[in-house]
PDB file of C-alpha atoms in Angstrom:
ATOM      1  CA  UNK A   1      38.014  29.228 269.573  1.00  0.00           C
ATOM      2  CA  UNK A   2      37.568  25.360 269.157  1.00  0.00           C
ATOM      3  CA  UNK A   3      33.550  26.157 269.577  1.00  0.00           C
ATOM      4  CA  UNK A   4      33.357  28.361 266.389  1.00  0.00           C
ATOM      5  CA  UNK A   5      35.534  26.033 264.452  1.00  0.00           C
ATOM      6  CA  UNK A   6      32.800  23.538 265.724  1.00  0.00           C
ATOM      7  CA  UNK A   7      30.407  26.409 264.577  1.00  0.00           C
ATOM      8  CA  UNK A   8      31.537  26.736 261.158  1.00  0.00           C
ATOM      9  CA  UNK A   9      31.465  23.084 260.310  1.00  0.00           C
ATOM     10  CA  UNK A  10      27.839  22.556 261.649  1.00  0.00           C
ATOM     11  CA  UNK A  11      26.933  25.552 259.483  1.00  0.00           C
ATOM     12  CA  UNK A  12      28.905  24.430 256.606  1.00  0.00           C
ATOM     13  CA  UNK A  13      27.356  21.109 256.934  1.00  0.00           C
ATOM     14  CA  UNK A  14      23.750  22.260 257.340  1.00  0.00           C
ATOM     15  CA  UNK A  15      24.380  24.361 253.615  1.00  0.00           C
ATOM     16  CA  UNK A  16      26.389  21.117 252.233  1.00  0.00           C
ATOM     17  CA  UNK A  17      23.150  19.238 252.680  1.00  0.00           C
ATOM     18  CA  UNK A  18      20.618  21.389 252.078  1.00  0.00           C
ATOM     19  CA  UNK A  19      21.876  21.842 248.752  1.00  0.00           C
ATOM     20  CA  UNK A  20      22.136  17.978 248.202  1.00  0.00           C
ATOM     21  CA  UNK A  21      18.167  17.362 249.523  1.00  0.00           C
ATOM     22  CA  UNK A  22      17.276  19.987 247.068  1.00  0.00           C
ATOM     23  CA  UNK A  23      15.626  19.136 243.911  1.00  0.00           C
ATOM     24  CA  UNK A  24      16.715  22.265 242.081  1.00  0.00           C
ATOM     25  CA  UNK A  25      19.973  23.137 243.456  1.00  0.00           C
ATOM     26  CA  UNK A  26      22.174  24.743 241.285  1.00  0.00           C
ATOM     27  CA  UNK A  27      25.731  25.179 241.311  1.00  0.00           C
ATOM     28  CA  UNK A  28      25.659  27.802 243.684  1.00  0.00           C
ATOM     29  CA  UNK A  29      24.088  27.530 246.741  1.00  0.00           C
ATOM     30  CA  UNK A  30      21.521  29.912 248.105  1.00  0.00           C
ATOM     31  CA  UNK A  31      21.937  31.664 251.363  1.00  0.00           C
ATOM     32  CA  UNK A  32      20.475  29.811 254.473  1.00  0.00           C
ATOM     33  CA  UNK A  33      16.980  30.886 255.472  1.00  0.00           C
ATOM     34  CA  UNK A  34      17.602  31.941 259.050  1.00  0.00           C
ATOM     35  CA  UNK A  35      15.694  29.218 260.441  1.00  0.00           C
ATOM     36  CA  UNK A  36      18.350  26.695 258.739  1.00  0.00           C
ATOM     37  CA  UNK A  37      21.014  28.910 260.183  1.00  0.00           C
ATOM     38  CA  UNK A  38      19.057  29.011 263.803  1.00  0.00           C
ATOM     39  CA  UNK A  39      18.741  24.557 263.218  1.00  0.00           C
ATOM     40  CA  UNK A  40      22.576  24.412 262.637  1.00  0.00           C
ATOM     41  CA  UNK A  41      23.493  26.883 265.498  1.00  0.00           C
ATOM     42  CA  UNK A  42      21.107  24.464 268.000  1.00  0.00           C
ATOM     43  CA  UNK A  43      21.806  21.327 266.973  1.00  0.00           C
ATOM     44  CA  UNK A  44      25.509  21.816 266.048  1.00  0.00           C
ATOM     45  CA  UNK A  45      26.979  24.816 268.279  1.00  0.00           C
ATOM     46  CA  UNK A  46      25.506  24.680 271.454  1.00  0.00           C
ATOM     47  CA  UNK A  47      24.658  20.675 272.086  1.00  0.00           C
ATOM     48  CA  UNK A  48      24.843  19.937 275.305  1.00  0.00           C
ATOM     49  CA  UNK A  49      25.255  23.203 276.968  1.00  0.00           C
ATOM     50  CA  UNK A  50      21.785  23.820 277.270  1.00  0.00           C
ATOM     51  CA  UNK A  51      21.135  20.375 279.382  1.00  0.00           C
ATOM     52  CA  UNK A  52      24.132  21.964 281.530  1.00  0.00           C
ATOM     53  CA  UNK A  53      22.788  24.778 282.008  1.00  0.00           C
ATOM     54  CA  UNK A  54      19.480  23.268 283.097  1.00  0.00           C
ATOM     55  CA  UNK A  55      21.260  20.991 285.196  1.00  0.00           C
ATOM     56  CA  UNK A  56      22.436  23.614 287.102  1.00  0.00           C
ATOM     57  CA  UNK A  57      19.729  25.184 287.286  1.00  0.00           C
ATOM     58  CA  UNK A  58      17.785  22.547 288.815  1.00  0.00           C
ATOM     59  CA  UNK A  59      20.918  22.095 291.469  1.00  0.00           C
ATOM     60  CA  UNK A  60      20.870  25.764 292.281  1.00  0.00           C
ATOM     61  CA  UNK A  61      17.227  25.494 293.772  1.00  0.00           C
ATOM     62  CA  UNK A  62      17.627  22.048 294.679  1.00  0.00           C
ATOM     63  CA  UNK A  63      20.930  23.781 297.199  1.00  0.00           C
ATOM     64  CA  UNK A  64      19.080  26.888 297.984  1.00  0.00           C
ATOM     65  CA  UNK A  65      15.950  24.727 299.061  1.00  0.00           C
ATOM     66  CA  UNK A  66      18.092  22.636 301.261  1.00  0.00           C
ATOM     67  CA  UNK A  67      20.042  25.433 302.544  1.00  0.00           C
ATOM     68  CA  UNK A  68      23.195  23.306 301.233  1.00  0.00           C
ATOM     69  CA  UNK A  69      26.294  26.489 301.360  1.00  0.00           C
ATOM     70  CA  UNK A  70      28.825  23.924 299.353  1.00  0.00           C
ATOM     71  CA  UNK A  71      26.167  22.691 296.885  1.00  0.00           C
ATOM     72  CA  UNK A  72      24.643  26.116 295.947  1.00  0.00           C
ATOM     73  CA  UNK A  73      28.796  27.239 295.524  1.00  0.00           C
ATOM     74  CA  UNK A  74      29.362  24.820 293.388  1.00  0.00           C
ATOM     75  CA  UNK A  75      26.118  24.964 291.537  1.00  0.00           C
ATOM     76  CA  UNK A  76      26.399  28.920 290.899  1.00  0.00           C
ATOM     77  CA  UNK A  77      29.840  28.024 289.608  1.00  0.00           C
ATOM     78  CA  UNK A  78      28.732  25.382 287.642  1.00  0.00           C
ATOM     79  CA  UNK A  79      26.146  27.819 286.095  1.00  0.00           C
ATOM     80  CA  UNK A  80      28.648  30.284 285.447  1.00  0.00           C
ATOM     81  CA  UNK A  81      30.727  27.826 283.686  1.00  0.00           C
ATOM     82  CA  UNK A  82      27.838  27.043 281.349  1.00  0.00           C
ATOM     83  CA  UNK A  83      26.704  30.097 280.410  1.00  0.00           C
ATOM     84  CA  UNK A  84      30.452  31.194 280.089  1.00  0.00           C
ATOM     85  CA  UNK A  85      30.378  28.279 277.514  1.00  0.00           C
ATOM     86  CA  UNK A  86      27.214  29.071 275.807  1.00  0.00           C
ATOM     87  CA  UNK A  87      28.060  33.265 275.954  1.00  0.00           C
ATOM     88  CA  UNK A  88      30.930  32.297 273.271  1.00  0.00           C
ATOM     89  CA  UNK A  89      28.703  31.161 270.427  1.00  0.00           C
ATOM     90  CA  UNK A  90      25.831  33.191 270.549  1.00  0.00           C
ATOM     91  CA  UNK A  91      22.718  32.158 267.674  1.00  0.00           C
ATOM     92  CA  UNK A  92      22.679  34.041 264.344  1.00  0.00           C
ATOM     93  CA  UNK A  93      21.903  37.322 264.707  1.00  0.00           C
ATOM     94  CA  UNK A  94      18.450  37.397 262.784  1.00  0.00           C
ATOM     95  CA  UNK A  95      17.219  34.976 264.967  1.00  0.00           C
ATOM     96  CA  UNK A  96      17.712  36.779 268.548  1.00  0.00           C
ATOM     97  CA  UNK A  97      18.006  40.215 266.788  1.00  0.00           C
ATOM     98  CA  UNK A  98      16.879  42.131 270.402  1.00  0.00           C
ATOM     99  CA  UNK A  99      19.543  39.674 271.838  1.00  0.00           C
ATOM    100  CA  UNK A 100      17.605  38.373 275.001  1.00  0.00           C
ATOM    101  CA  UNK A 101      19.889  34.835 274.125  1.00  0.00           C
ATOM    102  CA  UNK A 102      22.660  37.432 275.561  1.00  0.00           C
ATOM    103  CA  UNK A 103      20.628  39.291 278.541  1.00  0.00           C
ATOM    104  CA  UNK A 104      19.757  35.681 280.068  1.00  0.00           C
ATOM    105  CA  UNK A 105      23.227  34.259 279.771  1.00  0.00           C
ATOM    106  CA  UNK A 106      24.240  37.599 281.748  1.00  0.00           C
ATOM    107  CA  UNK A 107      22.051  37.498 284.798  1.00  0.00           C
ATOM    108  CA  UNK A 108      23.689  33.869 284.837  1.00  0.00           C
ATOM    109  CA  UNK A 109      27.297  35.159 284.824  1.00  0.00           C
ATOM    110  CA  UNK A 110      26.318  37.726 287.423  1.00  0.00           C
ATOM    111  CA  UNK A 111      25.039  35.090 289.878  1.00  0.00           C
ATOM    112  CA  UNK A 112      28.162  33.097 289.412  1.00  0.00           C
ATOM    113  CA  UNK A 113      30.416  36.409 289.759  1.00  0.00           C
ATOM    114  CA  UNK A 114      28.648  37.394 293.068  1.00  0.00           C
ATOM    115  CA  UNK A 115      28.798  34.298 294.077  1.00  0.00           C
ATOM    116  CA  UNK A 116      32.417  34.234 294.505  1.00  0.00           C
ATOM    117  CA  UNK A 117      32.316  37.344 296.513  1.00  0.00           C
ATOM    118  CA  UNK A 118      29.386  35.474 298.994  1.00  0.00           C
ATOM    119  CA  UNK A 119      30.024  34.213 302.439  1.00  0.00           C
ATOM    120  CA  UNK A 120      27.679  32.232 303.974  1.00  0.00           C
ATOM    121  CA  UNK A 121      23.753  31.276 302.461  1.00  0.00           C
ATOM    122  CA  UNK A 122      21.824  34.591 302.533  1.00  0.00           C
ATOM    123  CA  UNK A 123      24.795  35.955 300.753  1.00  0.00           C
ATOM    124  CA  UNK A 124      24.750  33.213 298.382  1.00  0.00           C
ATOM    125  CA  UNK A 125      20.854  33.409 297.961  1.00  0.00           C
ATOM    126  CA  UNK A 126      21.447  37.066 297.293  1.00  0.00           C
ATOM    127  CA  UNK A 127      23.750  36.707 294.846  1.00  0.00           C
ATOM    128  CA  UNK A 128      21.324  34.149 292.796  1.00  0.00           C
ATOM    129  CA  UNK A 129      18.886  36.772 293.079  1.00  0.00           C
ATOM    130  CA  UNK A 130      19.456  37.741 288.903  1.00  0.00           C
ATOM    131  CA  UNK A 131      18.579  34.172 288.252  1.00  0.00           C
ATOM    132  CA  UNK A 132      15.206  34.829 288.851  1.00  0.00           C
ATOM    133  CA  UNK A 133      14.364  36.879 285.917  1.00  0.00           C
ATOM    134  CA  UNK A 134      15.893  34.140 283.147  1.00  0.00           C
ATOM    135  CA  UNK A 135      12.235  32.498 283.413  1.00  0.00           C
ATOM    136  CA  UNK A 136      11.019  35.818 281.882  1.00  0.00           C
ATOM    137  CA  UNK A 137      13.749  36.503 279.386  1.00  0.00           C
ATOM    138  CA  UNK A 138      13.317  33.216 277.939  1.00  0.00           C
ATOM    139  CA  UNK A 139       9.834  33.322 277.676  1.00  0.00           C
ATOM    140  CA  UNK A 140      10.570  36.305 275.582  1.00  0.00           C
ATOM    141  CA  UNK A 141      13.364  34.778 273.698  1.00  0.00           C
ATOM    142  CA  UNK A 142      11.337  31.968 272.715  1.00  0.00           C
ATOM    143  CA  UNK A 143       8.172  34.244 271.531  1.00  0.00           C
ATOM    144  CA  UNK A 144      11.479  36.010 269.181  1.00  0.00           C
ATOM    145  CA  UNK A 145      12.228  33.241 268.520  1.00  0.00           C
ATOM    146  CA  UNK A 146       8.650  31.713 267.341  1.00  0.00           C
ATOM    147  CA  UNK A 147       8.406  35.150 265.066  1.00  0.00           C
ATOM    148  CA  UNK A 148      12.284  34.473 263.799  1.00  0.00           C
ATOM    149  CA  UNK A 149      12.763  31.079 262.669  1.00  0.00           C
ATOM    150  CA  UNK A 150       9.297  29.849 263.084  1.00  0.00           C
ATOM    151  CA  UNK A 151       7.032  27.958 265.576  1.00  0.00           C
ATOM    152  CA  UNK A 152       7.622  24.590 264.138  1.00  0.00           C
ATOM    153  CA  UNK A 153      11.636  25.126 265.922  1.00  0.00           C
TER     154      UNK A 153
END
């Protein structure tokens, strides 16, 4: 709930000073292009939670590589947690209309759900199996998102 307060003020903002910059604003202000909307969903929504994500990315195969049981736990959890956190303020709709944003952030949540369930490293690797296909889905969201909001994102 606190996020989409968060949400609404970044958004809010974004309008408040686009309208300001603009040489022929008028009284009422014109709808946000959905690249504006996309610019105030990234850079005042979602912050940091991409660099967690990442982060635990990067520990995931960093654990898996060392055969660590403890570290990959705790970095499938710590993935979970971040895309839990990211899942709950999703970008505007017309710029991930197929809603890959979504799909990726779900194979995420599954390997942290299985990997509660695991016991023991081959059941852990197994359950960060669905991790592998994020590469692809966010290749694809990106290429939306290049068509969406534009390349220069």
């Amino acid at each position: 709930m606190k996020l989409a307060v968060i949400a609404a003020a970044a958004l809010a903002a974004a309008l408040s000073l686009t309208a300001c910059w603009s040489a022929t604003a008028t009284r009422t202000a014109a709808s946000p292009t959905c690249h504006q909307q996309y610019e105030a969903w990234k850079h005042g929504v979602v912050g940091g939670g991409f660099a967690a994500l990442r982060s635990a990315f990067t520990a995931v195969a960093s654990a898996r590589d060392s055969q660590d049981v403890p570290k990959l736990t705790a970095a499938l959890k710590q993935a979970g947690a971040a895309a839990s956190q990211l899942s709950a303020t999703p970008p505007p709709r017309c710029a991930d209309p197929k809603g890959y944003y979504g799909q990726m952030l779900a194979k995420v949540t599954a390997a942290a759900g299985d990997a509660k369930a695991a016991s023991g490293l081959s059941a852990l690797i197994v359950a960060a199996a669905p991790l592998r296909a994020v590469p692809g889905i966010e290749k694809t969201l990106k290429a939306e998102l290049d068509k969406t909001v534009g390349a220069s994102r």
